Every structure is written in structure tokens, then in C-alpha cells.
Amino acid sequence: QVQLVESGGGLVQAGGSLRLSCAASGRTSSWYVMGWFRQAPGKEREFVAAISRSSGSPYYADSVKGRFTISRDNAENKVNLQMNSLKPEDTAVYYCAASQRVGAWDTYKGTANYNYWGQGTQVTVSS
């Protein structure tokens, strides 16, 4: 089992920045990829970014490419999401998730390919 706890959400003006963090505990060596997803009211949960535990290689949704940066700290069992140039449409509950699957990067766009989820943290961007 892997337990995930997100932190760092809040209210920010458009153009501002926030840094989300996901702390993992339990069998922290068992995940292969960690992803960030978000869900706005009335919408489906969507992929934001993912990172390989071993290589640190990142993968981004087109909507956040160039604005968001995902990173991992294996020593502290954390995955971070630096969000810059935030827009009102970035407003959502952000979730981190851990996957034990091995596959191509497109695999990790799907919520069904993740084994563990955090409770989420609210990000609100005002215009």
C-alpha cells in the first residue's frame, strides 16, 4: 500500500504561481510513475503531468506544457508540481496518483492505470 497526501493548494491571482507537493508513505518503492490530475466542477478528472520514479523523465498535458514543471525527490518520497502563469481555467481539485504499471507514456493519461490516489488539494485562480 502507498499513501499519498497532497499539499500546497490555495487561492492565487491569474499569472501567479503555486507549488503543490505530494508526500508518499508506505511501500514507497513500489510505484513506477507518479501523476498529477485535476478535476474541475462538473468535469471529468483530467491528466496534468507525470514523472518516472527511476529516471525523473516528465510528461505533460498540452494544456500545461511550458507553465507547469513536475519533479521528484526520491530521498524524501515527494513529487512536486510547480505551477506558473496560472489561468482561471486551471482552477480545480488537484490529485496525485501512483502507478505500478509499466507502459508507454500515453498509458499514464488514464485514471484507470493508477493504483493509489491522494485526497486532493484545491487550487483556485482568480481573474
PDB file of C-alpha atoms in Angstrom:
ATOM      1  CA  GLN A   1       0.000   0.000   0.000  1.00  0.00           C
ATOM      2  CA  VAL A   2       1.057   3.540  -0.766  1.00  0.00           C
ATOM      3  CA  GLN A   3      -0.490   6.511   0.982  1.00  0.00           C
ATOM      4  CA  LEU A   4      -0.434   9.882  -0.767  1.00  0.00           C
ATOM      5  CA  VAL A   5      -1.055  13.306   0.748  1.00  0.00           C
ATOM      6  CA  GLU A   6      -1.184  16.475  -1.331  1.00  0.00           C
ATOM      7  CA  SER A   7      -0.433  19.957  -0.033  1.00  0.00           C
ATOM      8  CA  GLY A   8       0.205  23.452  -1.335  1.00  0.00           C
ATOM      9  CA  GLY A   9      -3.120  24.374  -2.860  1.00  0.00           C
ATOM     10  CA  GLY A  10      -4.743  27.737  -2.350  1.00  0.00           C
ATOM     11  CA  LEU A  11      -6.083  30.904  -3.933  1.00  0.00           C
ATOM     12  CA  VAL A  12      -3.917  32.842  -6.368  1.00  0.00           C
ATOM     13  CA  GLN A  13      -4.470  35.567  -8.950  1.00  0.00           C
ATOM     14  CA  ALA A  14      -4.133  34.866 -12.629  1.00  0.00           C
ATOM     15  CA  GLY A  15      -0.488  34.957 -13.660  1.00  0.00           C
ATOM     16  CA  GLY A  16       0.634  33.817 -10.242  1.00  0.00           C
ATOM     17  CA  SER A  17       2.332  30.633  -9.090  1.00  0.00           C
ATOM     18  CA  LEU A  18       1.719  27.765  -6.728  1.00  0.00           C
ATOM     19  CA  ARG A  19       3.771  24.729  -5.781  1.00  0.00           C
ATOM     20  CA  LEU A  20       1.950  21.508  -4.995  1.00  0.00           C
ATOM     21  CA  SER A  21       3.594  18.669  -3.170  1.00  0.00           C
ATOM     22  CA  CYS A  22       2.648  15.005  -2.887  1.00  0.00           C
ATOM     23  CA  ALA A  23       4.129  13.070   0.021  1.00  0.00           C
ATOM     24  CA  ALA A  24       4.193   9.303  -0.295  1.00  0.00           C
ATOM     25  CA  SER A  25       4.393   6.833   2.575  1.00  0.00           C
ATOM     26  CA  GLY A  26       4.087   3.096   2.957  1.00  0.00           C
ATOM     27  CA  ARG A  27       5.618   0.992   0.196  1.00  0.00           C
ATOM     28  CA  THR A  28       7.183   3.987  -1.458  1.00  0.00           C
ATOM     29  CA  SER A  29       9.465   1.919  -3.670  1.00  0.00           C
ATOM     30  CA  SER A  30       6.548   0.164  -5.322  1.00  0.00           C
ATOM     31  CA  TRP A  31       5.348   2.911  -7.649  1.00  0.00           C
ATOM     32  CA  TYR A  32       6.740   3.329 -11.129  1.00  0.00           C
ATOM     33  CA  VAL A  33       5.165   6.594 -12.225  1.00  0.00           C
ATOM     34  CA  MET A  34       3.570   9.386 -10.218  1.00  0.00           C
ATOM     35  CA  GLY A  35       0.975  11.543 -11.883  1.00  0.00           C
ATOM     36  CA  TRP A  36      -0.963  14.708 -11.208  1.00  0.00           C
ATOM     37  CA  PHE A  37      -4.583  15.015 -12.281  1.00  0.00           C
ATOM     38  CA  ARG A  38      -7.175  17.715 -11.774  1.00  0.00           C
ATOM     39  CA  GLN A  39     -10.926  17.872 -11.684  1.00  0.00           C
ATOM     40  CA  ALA A  40     -12.990  20.997 -12.096  1.00  0.00           C
ATOM     41  CA  PRO A  41     -16.656  21.119 -11.007  1.00  0.00           C
ATOM     42  CA  GLY A  42     -18.864  19.264 -13.456  1.00  0.00           C
ATOM     43  CA  LYS A  43     -15.925  17.954 -15.450  1.00  0.00           C
ATOM     44  CA  GLU A  44     -14.065  14.686 -15.683  1.00  0.00           C
ATOM     45  CA  ARG A  45     -10.742  14.190 -13.988  1.00  0.00           C
ATOM     46  CA  GLU A  46      -8.004  15.071 -16.453  1.00  0.00           C
ATOM     47  CA  PHE A  47      -4.322  14.301 -16.721  1.00  0.00           C
ATOM     48  CA  VAL A  48      -1.879  17.108 -15.950  1.00  0.00           C
ATOM     49  CA  ALA A  49       1.621  15.644 -15.681  1.00  0.00           C
ATOM     50  CA  ALA A  50       3.530  12.502 -14.760  1.00  0.00           C
ATOM     51  CA  ILE A  51       7.068  11.583 -13.812  1.00  0.00           C
ATOM     52  CA  SER A  52       9.110   8.415 -13.811  1.00  0.00           C
ATOM     53  CA  ARG A  53      10.362   7.371 -10.391  1.00  0.00           C
ATOM     54  CA  SER A  54      13.611   5.942 -11.747  1.00  0.00           C
ATOM     55  CA  SER A  55      14.654   8.354 -14.464  1.00  0.00           C
ATOM     56  CA  GLY A  56      12.790  11.504 -13.449  1.00  0.00           C
ATOM     57  CA  SER A  57      11.567  11.902 -17.016  1.00  0.00           C
ATOM     58  CA  PRO A  58       8.472  14.136 -17.134  1.00  0.00           C
ATOM     59  CA  TYR A  59       5.380  14.015 -19.312  1.00  0.00           C
ATOM     60  CA  TYR A  60       2.860  16.850 -19.626  1.00  0.00           C
ATOM     61  CA  ALA A  61      -0.578  17.544 -20.941  1.00  0.00           C
ATOM     62  CA  ASP A  62      -0.508  20.063 -23.765  1.00  0.00           C
ATOM     63  CA  SER A  63      -2.588  22.484 -21.716  1.00  0.00           C
ATOM     64  CA  VAL A  64       0.144  22.917 -19.086  1.00  0.00           C
ATOM     65  CA  LYS A  65       3.305  22.397 -21.122  1.00  0.00           C
ATOM     66  CA  GLY A  66       5.704  25.289 -20.617  1.00  0.00           C
ATOM     67  CA  ARG A  67       3.877  26.504 -17.486  1.00  0.00           C
ATOM     68  CA  PHE A  68       3.993  23.540 -15.106  1.00  0.00           C
ATOM     69  CA  THR A  69       7.026  21.561 -14.000  1.00  0.00           C
ATOM     70  CA  ILE A  70       6.874  18.183 -12.286  1.00  0.00           C
ATOM     71  CA  SER A  71       9.795  16.934 -10.211  1.00  0.00           C
ATOM     72  CA  ARG A  72      10.521  14.158  -7.754  1.00  0.00           C
ATOM     73  CA  ASP A  73      12.647  13.746  -4.670  1.00  0.00           C
ATOM     74  CA  ASN A  74      13.093  10.050  -4.051  1.00  0.00           C
ATOM     75  CA  ALA A  75      15.019  10.628  -0.823  1.00  0.00           C
ATOM     76  CA  GLU A  76      12.037  12.460   0.675  1.00  0.00           C
ATOM     77  CA  ASN A  77       9.422  10.414  -1.201  1.00  0.00           C
ATOM     78  CA  LYS A  78       7.856  13.525  -2.671  1.00  0.00           C
ATOM     79  CA  VAL A  79       6.658  14.621  -6.054  1.00  0.00           C
ATOM     80  CA  ASN A  80       6.164  18.318  -6.687  1.00  0.00           C
ATOM     81  CA  LEU A  81       4.238  20.293  -9.244  1.00  0.00           C
ATOM     82  CA  GLN A  82       5.416  23.848  -9.820  1.00  0.00           C
ATOM     83  CA  MET A  83       2.638  25.802 -11.490  1.00  0.00           C
ATOM     84  CA  ASN A  84       3.471  29.158 -13.079  1.00  0.00           C
ATOM     85  CA  SER A  85       1.469  31.590 -15.198  1.00  0.00           C
ATOM     86  CA  LEU A  86      -1.727  30.228 -13.725  1.00  0.00           C
ATOM     87  CA  LYS A  87      -5.002  30.834 -15.508  1.00  0.00           C
ATOM     88  CA  PRO A  88      -8.580  30.788 -14.219  1.00  0.00           C
ATOM     89  CA  GLU A  89      -9.131  27.595 -16.220  1.00  0.00           C
ATOM     90  CA  ASP A  90      -6.517  25.890 -14.033  1.00  0.00           C
ATOM     91  CA  THR A  91      -8.968  26.071 -11.142  1.00  0.00           C
ATOM     92  CA  ALA A  92      -9.668  22.546  -9.934  1.00  0.00           C
ATOM     93  CA  VAL A  93      -9.005  19.995  -7.240  1.00  0.00           C
ATOM     94  CA  TYR A  94      -5.571  18.562  -7.925  1.00  0.00           C
ATOM     95  CA  TYR A  95      -4.816  14.928  -7.143  1.00  0.00           C
ATOM     96  CA  CYS A  96      -1.601  12.981  -7.137  1.00  0.00           C
ATOM     97  CA  ALA A  97      -1.661   9.313  -8.011  1.00  0.00           C
ATOM     98  CA  ALA A  98       0.843   6.474  -8.086  1.00  0.00           C
ATOM     99  CA  SER A  99       1.005   3.850 -10.804  1.00  0.00           C
ATOM    100  CA  GLN A 100       2.596   0.416 -10.596  1.00  0.00           C
ATOM    101  CA  ARG A 101       2.102  -0.147 -14.297  1.00  0.00           C
ATOM    102  CA  VAL A 102       4.866  -0.200 -16.844  1.00  0.00           C
ATOM    103  CA  GLY A 103       3.972   1.191 -20.223  1.00  0.00           C
ATOM    104  CA  ALA A 104       4.232   3.955 -22.764  1.00  0.00           C
ATOM    105  CA  TRP A 105       3.671   7.494 -21.603  1.00  0.00           C
ATOM    106  CA  ASP A 106       0.168   7.611 -23.041  1.00  0.00           C
ATOM    107  CA  THR A 107      -0.707   4.862 -20.583  1.00  0.00           C
ATOM    108  CA  TYR A 108      -0.401   7.314 -17.738  1.00  0.00           C
ATOM    109  CA  LYS A 109      -3.002   9.710 -19.085  1.00  0.00           C
ATOM    110  CA  GLY A 110      -5.725   7.362 -17.944  1.00  0.00           C
ATOM    111  CA  THR A 111      -7.007   7.371 -14.377  1.00  0.00           C
ATOM    112  CA  ALA A 112      -7.607   3.618 -14.517  1.00  0.00           C
ATOM    113  CA  ASN A 113      -3.865   2.993 -14.762  1.00  0.00           C
ATOM    114  CA  TYR A 114      -3.151   4.354 -11.304  1.00  0.00           C
ATOM    115  CA  ASN A 115      -3.273   2.228  -8.181  1.00  0.00           C
ATOM    116  CA  TYR A 116      -3.253   4.824  -5.410  1.00  0.00           C
ATOM    117  CA  TRP A 117      -4.735   8.293  -5.064  1.00  0.00           C
ATOM    118  CA  GLY A 118      -4.455  11.179  -2.671  1.00  0.00           C
ATOM    119  CA  GLN A 119      -7.428  13.135  -1.311  1.00  0.00           C
ATOM    120  CA  GLY A 120      -6.762  16.192  -3.425  1.00  0.00           C
ATOM    121  CA  THR A 121      -5.951  19.853  -2.838  1.00  0.00           C
ATOM    122  CA  GLN A 122      -7.972  22.800  -4.098  1.00  0.00           C
ATOM    123  CA  VAL A 123      -6.382  25.301  -6.465  1.00  0.00           C
ATOM    124  CA  THR A 124      -8.376  28.428  -7.259  1.00  0.00           C
ATOM    125  CA  VAL A 125      -7.142  31.008  -9.752  1.00  0.00           C
ATOM    126  CA  SER A 126      -8.996  34.312  -9.753  1.00  0.00           C
ATOM    127  CA  SER A 127      -9.187  36.534 -12.813  1.00  0.00           C
TER     128      SER A 127
END
